[in-house]
PDB file of C-alpha atoms in Angstrom:
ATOM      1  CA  UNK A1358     -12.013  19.413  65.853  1.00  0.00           C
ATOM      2  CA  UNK A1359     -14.261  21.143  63.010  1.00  0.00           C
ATOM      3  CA  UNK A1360     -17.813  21.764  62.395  1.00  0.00           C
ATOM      4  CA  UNK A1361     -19.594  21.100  59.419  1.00  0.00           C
ATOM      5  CA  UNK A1362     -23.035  21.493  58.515  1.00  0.00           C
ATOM      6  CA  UNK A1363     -23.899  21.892  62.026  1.00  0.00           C
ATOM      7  CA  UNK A1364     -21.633  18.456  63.112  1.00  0.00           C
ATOM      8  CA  UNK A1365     -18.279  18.387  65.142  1.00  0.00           C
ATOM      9  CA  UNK A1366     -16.026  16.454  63.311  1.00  0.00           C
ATOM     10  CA  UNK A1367     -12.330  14.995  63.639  1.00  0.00           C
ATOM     11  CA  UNK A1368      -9.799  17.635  61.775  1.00  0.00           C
ATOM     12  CA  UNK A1369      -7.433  15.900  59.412  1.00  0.00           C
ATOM     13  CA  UNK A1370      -3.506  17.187  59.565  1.00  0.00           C
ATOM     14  CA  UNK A1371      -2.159  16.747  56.179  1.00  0.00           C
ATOM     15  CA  UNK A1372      -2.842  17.864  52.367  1.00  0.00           C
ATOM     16  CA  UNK A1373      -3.503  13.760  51.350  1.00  0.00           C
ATOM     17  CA  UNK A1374      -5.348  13.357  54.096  1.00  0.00           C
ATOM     18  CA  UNK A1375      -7.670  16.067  53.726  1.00  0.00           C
ATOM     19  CA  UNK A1376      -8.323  16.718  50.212  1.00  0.00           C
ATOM     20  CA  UNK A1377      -7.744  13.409  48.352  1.00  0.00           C
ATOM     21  CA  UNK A1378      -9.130  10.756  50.748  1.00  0.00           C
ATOM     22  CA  UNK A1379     -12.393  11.996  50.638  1.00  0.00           C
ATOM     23  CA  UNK A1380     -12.206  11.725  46.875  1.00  0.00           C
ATOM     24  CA  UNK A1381     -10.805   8.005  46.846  1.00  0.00           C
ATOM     25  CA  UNK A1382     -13.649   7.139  49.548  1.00  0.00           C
ATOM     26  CA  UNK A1383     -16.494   8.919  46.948  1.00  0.00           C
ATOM     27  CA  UNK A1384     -14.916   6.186  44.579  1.00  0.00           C
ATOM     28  CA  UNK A1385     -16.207   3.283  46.669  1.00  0.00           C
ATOM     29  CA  UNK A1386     -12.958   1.248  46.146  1.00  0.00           C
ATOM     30  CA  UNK A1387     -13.832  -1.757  47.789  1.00  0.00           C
ATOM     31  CA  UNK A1388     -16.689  -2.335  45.711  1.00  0.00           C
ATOM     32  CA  UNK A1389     -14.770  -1.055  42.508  1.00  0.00           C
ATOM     33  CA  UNK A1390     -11.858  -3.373  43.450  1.00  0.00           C
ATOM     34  CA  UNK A1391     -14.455  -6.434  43.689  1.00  0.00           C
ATOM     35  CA  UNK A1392     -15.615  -5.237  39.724  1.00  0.00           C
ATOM     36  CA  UNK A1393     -11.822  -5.060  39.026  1.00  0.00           C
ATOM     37  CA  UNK A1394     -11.429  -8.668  39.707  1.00  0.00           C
ATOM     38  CA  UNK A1395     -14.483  -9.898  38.005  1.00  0.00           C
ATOM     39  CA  UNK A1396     -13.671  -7.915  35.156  1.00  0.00           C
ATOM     40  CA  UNK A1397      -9.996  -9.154  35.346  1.00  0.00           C
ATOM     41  CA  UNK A1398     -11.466 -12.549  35.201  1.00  0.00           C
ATOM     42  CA  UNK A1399     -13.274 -11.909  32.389  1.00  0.00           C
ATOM     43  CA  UNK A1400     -10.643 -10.258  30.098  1.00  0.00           C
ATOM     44  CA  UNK A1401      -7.616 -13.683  30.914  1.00  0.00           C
ATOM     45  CA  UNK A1402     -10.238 -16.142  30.599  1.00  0.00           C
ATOM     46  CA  UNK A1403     -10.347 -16.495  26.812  1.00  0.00           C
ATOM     47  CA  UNK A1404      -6.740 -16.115  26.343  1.00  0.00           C
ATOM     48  CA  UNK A1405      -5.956 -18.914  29.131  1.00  0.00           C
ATOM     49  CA  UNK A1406      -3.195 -20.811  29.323  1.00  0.00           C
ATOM     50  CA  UNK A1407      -1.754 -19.254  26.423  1.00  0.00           C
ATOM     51  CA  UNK A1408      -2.809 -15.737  25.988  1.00  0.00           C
ATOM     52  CA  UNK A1409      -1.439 -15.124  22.352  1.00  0.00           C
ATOM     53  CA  UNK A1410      -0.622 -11.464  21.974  1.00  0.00           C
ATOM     54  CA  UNK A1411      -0.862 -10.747  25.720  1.00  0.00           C
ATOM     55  CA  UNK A1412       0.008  -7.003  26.535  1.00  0.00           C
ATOM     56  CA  UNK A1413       0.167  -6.455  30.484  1.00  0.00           C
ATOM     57  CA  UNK A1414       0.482  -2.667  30.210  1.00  0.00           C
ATOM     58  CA  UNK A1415      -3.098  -3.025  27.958  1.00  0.00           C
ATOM     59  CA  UNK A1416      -4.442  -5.472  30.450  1.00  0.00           C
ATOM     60  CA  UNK A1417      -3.554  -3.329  33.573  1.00  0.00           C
ATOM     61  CA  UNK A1418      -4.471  -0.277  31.905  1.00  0.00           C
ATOM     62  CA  UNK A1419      -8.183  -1.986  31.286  1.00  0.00           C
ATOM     63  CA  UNK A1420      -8.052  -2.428  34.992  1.00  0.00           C
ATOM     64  CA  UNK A1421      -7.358   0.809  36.003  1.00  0.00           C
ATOM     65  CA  UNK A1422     -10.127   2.169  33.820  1.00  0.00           C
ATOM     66  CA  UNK A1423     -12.730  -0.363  34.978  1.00  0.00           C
ATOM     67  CA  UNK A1424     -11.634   1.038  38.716  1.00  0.00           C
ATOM     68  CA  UNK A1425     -12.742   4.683  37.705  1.00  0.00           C
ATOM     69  CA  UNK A1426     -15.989   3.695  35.297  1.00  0.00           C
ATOM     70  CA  UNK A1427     -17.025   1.704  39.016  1.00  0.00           C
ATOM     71  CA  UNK A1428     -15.893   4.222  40.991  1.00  0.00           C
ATOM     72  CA  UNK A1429     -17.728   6.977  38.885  1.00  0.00           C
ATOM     73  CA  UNK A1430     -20.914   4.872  39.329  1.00  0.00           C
ATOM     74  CA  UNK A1431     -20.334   4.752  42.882  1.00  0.00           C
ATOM     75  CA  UNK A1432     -19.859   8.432  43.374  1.00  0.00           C
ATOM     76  CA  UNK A1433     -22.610   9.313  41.778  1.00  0.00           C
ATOM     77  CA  UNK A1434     -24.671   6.583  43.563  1.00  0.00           C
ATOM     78  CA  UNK A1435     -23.604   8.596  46.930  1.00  0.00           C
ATOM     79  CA  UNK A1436     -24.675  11.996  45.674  1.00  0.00           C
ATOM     80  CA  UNK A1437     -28.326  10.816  45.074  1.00  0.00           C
ATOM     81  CA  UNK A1438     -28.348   9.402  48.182  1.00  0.00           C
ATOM     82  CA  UNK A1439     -26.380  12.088  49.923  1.00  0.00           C
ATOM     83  CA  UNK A1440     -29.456  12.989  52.142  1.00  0.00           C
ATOM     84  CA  UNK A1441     -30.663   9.343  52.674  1.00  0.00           C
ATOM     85  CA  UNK A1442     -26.459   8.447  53.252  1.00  0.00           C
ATOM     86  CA  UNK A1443     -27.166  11.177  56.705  1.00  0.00           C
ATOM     87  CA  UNK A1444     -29.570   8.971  57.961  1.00  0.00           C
ATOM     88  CA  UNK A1445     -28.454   5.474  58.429  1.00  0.00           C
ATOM     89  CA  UNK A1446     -25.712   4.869  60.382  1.00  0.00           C
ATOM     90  CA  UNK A1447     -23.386   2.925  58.203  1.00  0.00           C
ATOM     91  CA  UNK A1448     -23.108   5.739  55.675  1.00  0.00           C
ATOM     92  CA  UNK A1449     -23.748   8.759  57.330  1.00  0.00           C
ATOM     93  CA  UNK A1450     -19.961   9.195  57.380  1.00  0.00           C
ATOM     94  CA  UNK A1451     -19.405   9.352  53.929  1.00  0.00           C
ATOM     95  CA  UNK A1452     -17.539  12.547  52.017  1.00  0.00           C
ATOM     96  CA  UNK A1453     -20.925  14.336  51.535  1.00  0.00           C
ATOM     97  CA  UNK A1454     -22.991  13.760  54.173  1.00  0.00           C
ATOM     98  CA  UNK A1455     -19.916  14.868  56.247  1.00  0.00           C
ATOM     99  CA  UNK A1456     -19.660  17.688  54.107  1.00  0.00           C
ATOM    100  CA  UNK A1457     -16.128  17.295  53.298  1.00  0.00           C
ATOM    101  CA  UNK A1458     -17.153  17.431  49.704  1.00  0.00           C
ATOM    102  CA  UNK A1459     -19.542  19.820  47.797  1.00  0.00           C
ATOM    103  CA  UNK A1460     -21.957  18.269  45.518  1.00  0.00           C
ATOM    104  CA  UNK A1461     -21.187  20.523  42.520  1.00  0.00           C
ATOM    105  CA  UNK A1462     -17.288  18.976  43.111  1.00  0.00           C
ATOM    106  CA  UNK A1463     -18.761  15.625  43.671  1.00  0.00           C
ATOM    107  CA  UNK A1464     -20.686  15.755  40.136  1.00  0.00           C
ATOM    108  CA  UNK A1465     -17.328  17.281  38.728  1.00  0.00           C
ATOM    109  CA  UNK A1466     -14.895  14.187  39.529  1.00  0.00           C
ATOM    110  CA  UNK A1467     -17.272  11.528  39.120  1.00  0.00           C
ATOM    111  CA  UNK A1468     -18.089  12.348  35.284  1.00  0.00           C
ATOM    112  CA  UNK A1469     -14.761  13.323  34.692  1.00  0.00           C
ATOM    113  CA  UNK A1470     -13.461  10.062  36.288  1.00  0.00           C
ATOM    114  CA  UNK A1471     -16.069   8.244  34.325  1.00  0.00           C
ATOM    115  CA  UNK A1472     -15.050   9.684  31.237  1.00  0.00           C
ATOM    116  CA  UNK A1473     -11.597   9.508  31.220  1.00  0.00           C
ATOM    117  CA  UNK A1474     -12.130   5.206  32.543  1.00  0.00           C
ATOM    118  CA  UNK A1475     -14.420   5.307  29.487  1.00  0.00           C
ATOM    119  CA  UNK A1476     -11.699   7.218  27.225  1.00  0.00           C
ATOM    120  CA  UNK A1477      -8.679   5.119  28.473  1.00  0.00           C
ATOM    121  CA  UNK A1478     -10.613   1.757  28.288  1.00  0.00           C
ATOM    122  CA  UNK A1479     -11.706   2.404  24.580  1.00  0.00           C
ATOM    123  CA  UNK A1480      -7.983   3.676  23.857  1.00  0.00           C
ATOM    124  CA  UNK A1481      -6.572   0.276  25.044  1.00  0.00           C
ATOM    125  CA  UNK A1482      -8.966  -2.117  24.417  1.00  0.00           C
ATOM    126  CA  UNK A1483     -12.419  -2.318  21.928  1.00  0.00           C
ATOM    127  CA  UNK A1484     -14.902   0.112  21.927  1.00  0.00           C
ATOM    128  CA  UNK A1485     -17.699  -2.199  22.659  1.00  0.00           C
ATOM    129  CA  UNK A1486     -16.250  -3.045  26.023  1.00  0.00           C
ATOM    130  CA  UNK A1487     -16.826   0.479  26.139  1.00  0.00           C
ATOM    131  CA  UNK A1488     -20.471   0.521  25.528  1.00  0.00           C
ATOM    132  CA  UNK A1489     -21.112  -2.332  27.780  1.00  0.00           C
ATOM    133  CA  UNK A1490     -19.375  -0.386  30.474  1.00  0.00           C
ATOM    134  CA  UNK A1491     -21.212   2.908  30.351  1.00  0.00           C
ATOM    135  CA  UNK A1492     -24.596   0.699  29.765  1.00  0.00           C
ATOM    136  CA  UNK A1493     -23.861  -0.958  33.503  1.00  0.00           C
ATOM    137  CA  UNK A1494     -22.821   2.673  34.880  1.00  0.00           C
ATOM    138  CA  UNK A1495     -25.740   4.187  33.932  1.00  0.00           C
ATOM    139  CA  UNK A1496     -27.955   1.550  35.102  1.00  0.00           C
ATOM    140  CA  UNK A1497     -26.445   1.116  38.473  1.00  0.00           C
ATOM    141  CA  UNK A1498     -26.233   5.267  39.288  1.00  0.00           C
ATOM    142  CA  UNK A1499     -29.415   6.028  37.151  1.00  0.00           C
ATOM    143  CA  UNK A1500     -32.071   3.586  37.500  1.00  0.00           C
ATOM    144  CA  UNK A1501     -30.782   0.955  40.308  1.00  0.00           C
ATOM    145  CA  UNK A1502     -30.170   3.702  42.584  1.00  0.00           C
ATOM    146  CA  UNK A1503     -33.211   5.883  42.961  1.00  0.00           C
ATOM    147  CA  UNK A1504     -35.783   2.587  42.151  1.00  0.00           C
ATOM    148  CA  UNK A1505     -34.233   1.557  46.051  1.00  0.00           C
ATOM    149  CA  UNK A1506     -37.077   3.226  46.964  1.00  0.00           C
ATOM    150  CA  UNK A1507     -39.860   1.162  45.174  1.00  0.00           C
ATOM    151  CA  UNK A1508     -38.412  -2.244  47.436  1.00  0.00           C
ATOM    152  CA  UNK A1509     -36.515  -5.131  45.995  1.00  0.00           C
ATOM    153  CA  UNK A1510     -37.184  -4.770  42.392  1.00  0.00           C
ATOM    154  CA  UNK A1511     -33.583  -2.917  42.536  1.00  0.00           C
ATOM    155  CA  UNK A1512     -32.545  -5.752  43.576  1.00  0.00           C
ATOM    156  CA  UNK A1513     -32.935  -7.340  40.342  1.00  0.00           C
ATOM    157  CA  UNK A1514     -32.239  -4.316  38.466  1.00  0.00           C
ATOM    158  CA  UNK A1515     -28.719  -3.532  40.205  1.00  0.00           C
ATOM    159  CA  UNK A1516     -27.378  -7.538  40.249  1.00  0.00           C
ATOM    160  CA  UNK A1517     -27.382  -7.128  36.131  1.00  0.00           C
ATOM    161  CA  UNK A1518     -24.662  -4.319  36.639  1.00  0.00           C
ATOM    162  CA  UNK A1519     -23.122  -6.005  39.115  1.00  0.00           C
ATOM    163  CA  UNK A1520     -23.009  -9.145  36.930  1.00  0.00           C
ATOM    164  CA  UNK A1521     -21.574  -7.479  33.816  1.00  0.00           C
ATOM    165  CA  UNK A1522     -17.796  -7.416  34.606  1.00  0.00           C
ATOM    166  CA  UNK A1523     -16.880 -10.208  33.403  1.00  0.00           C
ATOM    167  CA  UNK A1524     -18.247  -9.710  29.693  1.00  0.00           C
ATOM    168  CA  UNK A1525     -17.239  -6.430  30.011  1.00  0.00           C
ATOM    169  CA  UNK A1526     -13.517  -7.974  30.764  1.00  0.00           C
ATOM    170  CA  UNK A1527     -14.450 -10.343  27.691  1.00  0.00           C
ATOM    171  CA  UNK A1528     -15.023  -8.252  25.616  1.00  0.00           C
ATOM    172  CA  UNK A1529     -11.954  -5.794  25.952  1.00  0.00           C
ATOM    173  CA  UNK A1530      -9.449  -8.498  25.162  1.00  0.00           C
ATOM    174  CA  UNK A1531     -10.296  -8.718  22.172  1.00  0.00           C
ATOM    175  CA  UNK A1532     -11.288 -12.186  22.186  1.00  0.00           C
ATOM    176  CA  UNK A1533     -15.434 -13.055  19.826  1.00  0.00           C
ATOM    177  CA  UNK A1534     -17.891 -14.624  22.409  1.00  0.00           C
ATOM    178  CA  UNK A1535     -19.788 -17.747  22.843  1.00  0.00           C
ATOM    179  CA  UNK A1536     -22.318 -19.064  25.357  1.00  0.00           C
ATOM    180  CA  UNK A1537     -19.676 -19.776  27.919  1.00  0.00           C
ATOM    181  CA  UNK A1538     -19.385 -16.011  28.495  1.00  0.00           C
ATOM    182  CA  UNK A1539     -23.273 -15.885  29.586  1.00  0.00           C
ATOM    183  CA  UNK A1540     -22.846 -18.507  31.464  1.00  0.00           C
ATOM    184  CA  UNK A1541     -20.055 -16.560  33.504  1.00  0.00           C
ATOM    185  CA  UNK A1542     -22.281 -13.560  33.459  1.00  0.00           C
ATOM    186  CA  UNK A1543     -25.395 -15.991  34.441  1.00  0.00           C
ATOM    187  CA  UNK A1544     -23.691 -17.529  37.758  1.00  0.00           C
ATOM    188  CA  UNK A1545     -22.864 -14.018  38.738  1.00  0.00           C
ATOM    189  CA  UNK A1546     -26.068 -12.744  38.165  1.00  0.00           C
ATOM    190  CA  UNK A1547     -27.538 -15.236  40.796  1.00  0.00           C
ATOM    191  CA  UNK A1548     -24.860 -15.104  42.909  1.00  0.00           C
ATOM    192  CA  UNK A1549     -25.922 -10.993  43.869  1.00  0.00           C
ATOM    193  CA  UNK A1550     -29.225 -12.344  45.609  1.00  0.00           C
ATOM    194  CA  UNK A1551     -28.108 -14.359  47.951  1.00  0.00           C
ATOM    195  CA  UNK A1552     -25.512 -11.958  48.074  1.00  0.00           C
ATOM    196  CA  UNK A1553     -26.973  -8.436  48.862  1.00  0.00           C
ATOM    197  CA  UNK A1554     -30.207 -10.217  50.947  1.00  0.00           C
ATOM    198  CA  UNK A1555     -27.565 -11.100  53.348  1.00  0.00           C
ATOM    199  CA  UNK A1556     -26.234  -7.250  53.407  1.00  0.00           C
ATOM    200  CA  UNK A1557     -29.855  -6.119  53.395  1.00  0.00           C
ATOM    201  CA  UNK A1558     -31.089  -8.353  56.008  1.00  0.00           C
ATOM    202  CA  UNK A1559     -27.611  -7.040  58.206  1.00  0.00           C
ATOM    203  CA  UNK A1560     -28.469  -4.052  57.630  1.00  0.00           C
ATOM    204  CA  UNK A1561     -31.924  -3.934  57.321  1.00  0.00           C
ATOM    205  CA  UNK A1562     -32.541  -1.816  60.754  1.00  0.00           C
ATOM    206  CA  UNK A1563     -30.556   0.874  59.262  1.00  0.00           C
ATOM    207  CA  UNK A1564     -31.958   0.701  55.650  1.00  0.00           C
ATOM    208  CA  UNK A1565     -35.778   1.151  57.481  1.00  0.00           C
ATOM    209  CA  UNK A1566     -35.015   4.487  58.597  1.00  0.00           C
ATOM    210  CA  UNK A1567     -34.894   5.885  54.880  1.00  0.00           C
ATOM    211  CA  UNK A1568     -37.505   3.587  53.829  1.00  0.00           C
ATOM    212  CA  UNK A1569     -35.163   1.351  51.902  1.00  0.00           C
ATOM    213  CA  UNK A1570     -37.114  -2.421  51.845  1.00  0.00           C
ATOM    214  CA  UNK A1571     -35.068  -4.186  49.734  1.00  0.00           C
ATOM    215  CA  UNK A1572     -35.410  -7.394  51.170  1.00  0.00           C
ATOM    216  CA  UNK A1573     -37.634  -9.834  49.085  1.00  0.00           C
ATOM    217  CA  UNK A1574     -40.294 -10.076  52.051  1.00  0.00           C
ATOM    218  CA  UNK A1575     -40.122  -8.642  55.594  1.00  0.00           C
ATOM    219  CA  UNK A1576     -37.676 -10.569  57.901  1.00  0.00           C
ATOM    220  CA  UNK A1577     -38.607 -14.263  58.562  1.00  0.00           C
ATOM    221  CA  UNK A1578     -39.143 -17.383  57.545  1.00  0.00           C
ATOM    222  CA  UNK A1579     -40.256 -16.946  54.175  1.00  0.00           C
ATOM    223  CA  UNK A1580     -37.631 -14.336  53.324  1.00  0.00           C
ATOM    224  CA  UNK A1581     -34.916 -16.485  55.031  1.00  0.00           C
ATOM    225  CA  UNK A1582     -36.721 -19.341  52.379  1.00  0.00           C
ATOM    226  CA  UNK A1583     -36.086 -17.075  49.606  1.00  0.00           C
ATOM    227  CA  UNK A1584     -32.410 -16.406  49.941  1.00  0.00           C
ATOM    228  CA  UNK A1585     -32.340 -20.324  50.835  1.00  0.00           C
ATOM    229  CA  UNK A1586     -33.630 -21.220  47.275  1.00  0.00           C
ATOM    230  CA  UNK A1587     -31.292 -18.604  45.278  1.00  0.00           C
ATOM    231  CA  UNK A1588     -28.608 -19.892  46.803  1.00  0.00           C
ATOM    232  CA  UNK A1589     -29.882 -23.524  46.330  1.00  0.00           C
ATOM    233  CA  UNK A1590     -29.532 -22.323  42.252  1.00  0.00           C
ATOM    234  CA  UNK A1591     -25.769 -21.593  42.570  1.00  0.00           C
ATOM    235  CA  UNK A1592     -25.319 -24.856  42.574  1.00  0.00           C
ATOM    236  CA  UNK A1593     -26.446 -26.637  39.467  1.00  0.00           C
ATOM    237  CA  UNK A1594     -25.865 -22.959  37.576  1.00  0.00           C
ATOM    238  CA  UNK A1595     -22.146 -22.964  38.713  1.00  0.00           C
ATOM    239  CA  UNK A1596     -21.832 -26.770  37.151  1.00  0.00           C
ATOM    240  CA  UNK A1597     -22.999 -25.436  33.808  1.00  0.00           C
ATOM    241  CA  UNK A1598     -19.332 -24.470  32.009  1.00  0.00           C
ATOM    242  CA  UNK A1599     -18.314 -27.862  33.395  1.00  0.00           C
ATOM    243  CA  UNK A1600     -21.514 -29.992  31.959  1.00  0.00           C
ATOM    244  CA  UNK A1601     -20.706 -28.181  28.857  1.00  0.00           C
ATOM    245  CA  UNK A1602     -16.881 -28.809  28.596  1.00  0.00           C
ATOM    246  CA  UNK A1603     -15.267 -25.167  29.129  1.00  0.00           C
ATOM    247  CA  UNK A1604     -14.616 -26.218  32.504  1.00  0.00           C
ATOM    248  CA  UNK A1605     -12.753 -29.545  33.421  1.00  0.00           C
ATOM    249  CA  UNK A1606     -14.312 -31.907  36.015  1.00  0.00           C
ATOM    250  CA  UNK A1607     -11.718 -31.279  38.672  1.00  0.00           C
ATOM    251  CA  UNK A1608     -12.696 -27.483  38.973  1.00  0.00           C
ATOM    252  CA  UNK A1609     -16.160 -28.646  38.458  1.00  0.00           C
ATOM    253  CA  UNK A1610     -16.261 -30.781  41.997  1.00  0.00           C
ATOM    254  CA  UNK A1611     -14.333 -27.618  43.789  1.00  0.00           C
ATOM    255  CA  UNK A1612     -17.304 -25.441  42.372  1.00  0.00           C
ATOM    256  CA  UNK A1613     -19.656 -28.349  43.522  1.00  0.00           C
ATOM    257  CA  UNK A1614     -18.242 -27.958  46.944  1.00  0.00           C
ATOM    258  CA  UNK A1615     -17.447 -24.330  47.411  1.00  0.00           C
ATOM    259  CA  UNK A1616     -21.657 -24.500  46.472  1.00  0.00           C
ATOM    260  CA  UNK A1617     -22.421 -26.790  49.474  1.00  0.00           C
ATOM    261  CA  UNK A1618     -20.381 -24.559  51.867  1.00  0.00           C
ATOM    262  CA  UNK A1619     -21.976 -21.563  50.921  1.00  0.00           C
ATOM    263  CA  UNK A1620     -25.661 -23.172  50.896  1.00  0.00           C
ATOM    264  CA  UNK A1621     -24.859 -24.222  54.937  1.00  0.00           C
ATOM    265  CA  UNK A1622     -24.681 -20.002  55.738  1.00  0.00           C
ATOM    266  CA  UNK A1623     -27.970 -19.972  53.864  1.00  0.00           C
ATOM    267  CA  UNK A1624     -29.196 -23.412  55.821  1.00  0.00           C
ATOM    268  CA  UNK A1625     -28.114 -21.969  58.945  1.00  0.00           C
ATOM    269  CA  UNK A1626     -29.801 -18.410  58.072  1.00  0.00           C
ATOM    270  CA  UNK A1627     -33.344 -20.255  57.691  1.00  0.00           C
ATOM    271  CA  UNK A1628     -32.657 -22.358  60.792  1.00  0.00           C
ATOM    272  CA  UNK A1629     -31.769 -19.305  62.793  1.00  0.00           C
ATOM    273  CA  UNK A1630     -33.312 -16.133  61.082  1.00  0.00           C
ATOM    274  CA  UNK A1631     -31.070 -13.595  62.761  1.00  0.00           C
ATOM    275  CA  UNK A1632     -28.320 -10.844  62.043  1.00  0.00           C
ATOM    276  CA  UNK A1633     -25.367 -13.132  63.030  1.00  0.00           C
ATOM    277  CA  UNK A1634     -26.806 -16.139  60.650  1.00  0.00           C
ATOM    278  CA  UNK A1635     -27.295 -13.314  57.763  1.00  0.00           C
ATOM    279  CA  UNK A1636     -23.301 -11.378  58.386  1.00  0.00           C
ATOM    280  CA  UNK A1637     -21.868 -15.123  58.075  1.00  0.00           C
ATOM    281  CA  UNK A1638     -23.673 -15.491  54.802  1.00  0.00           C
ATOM    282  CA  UNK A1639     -22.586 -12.521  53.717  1.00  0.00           C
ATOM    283  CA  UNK A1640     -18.686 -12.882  54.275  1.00  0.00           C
ATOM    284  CA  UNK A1641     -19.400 -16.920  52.907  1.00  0.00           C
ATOM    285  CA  UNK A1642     -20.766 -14.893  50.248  1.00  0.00           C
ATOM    286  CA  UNK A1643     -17.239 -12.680  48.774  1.00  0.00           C
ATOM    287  CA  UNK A1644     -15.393 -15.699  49.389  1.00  0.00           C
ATOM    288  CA  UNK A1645     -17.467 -18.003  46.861  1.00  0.00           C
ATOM    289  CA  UNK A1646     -17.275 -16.086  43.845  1.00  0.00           C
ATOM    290  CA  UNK A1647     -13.698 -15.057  43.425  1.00  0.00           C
ATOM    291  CA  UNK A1648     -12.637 -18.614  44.116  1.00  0.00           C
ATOM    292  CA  UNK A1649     -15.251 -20.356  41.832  1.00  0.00           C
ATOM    293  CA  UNK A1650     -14.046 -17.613  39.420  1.00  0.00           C
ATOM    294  CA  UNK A1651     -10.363 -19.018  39.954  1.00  0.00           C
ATOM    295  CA  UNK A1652     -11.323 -22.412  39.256  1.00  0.00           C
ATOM    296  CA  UNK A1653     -13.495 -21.704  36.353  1.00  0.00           C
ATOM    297  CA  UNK A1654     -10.198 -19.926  35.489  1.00  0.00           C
ATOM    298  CA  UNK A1655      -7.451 -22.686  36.279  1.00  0.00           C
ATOM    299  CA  UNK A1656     -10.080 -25.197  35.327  1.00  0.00           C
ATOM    300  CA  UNK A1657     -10.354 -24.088  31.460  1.00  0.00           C
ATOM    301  CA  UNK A1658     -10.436 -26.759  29.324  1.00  0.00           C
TER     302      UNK A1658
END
């Protein structure tokens, strides 16, 4: 056992162990992975079925700098909220509040992360891709994360970042856009309310000790309503590429009923208006959008 910054904590034997995990963790890589996919999405859907000109290295090379441009973000995400991170129980053990990383070495990485995923991506890809990508990492580590404190306007500020992977994907293979592309962005873009009021509303105990109210009212009935009619929205928005022929009719009823299943954790959220109602939600919530982005995918007409 150590102490750090005035808090015993668990020694770790081994170089990996102690030097580079804290370092993957300031990455955030299960929310970088979740941008990888999108973004993966993105970049094969207007190449599919026969993606003329296909280069895998390129393509996993555009992954691997999407990781780091997310990862950046996140990392510098947790050293604005280093002191807020100490706080609240689900992040308080996180590289810096444990002090297992500086914040001068924290600031370090994460740009030079970012800028090498913003190097690399230009290098393999198009530069615009480029642009869009440093326009959705400055918004999520620059203005979504300190406007948390002004309430659930970051809400709608962060869920355009979070909804830009797959034009940023579209965009780096090469590939001129049209509407469908907006409507991928679009169906994203509504999926991240229903999405992160089920986190907040989980978590909302915790985010009240920082003064974090992120939730579109206080919890009840009429936020519970809220989330309800969001997620009502997927529905006919997630249709769209189908009523407009990108999408075949056979993905179109999958999307139809992957949209029903996740509306019954909302249903059942208004019904019940509790923490167990809002965590189902929530995990109903990362399985609809990879699998409505593999049958928009598969679906392609």
């Amino acid at each position: 056992m150590i102490k750090i910054n005035n808090q015993v904590v668990e020694a770790h034997d081994g170089i990996g162990r102690t030097y580079v995990r804290p370092y993957l963790r300031l990455l955030k890589p299960r929310l970088s992975f979740f941008v990888v996919v999108s973004a993966a999405f993105g970049y094969l859907f207007p190449g599919y079925p026969d993606f003329p000109d296909f280069s895998l290295l390129k393509f996993l090379g555009f992954l691997f700098s999407a990781f780091l441009i997310s990862g950046s973000g996140g990392g510098i995400n947790q050293i604005l909220e280093r002191k807020t991170d100490a706080q609240m129980y689900r992040t308080r053990k996180r590289p810096l509040p444990m002090g297992e990383i500086s914040k001068t070495k924290a600031w370090t990485f994460s740009l030079i992360v970012g800028i090498f995923g913003m190097g690399l991506m230009g290098t393999l890809s198009r530069w615009e891709a480029v642009g869009l990508a440093s326009f959705s990492w400055i918004l999520y580590a620059f203005v979504y994360t300190p406007i948390k404190r002004r309430g659930s306007l970051a809400v709608l500020i962060g869920a355009i970042p979070g909804a830009l992977p797959p034009l940023i994907g579209w965009w780096a293979s090469g590939y001129s856009l049209n509407i469908c592309v907006y409507l991928l962005f679009f169906i994203q873009f509504v999926w991240q309310f229903p999405h992160f009021w089920a986190i907040a509303w989980r978590m909302n105990a915790d985010y009240k000790r920082v003064n974090f109210f992120l939730l579109p009212f206080q919890q009840g009935y009429l936020c519970a309503l809220t989330i309800f009619v969001w997620n009502l929205l997927l529905i006919p928005i997630g249709l769209l590429p189908s009523f407009l022929g990108y999408v075949s009719w056979k993905a179109g009823w999958g999307i139809l009923l992957l949209g029903i299943f996740f509306l019954f954790f909302a249903f059942r959220l208004l019904k019940q208006q509790n923490e167990s109602a809002s965590s189902a939600l929530m995990r109903a919530s990362f399985l609809y959008l990879p699998v409505v982005q593999a049958l928009i995918l598969f679906g392609k007409i």
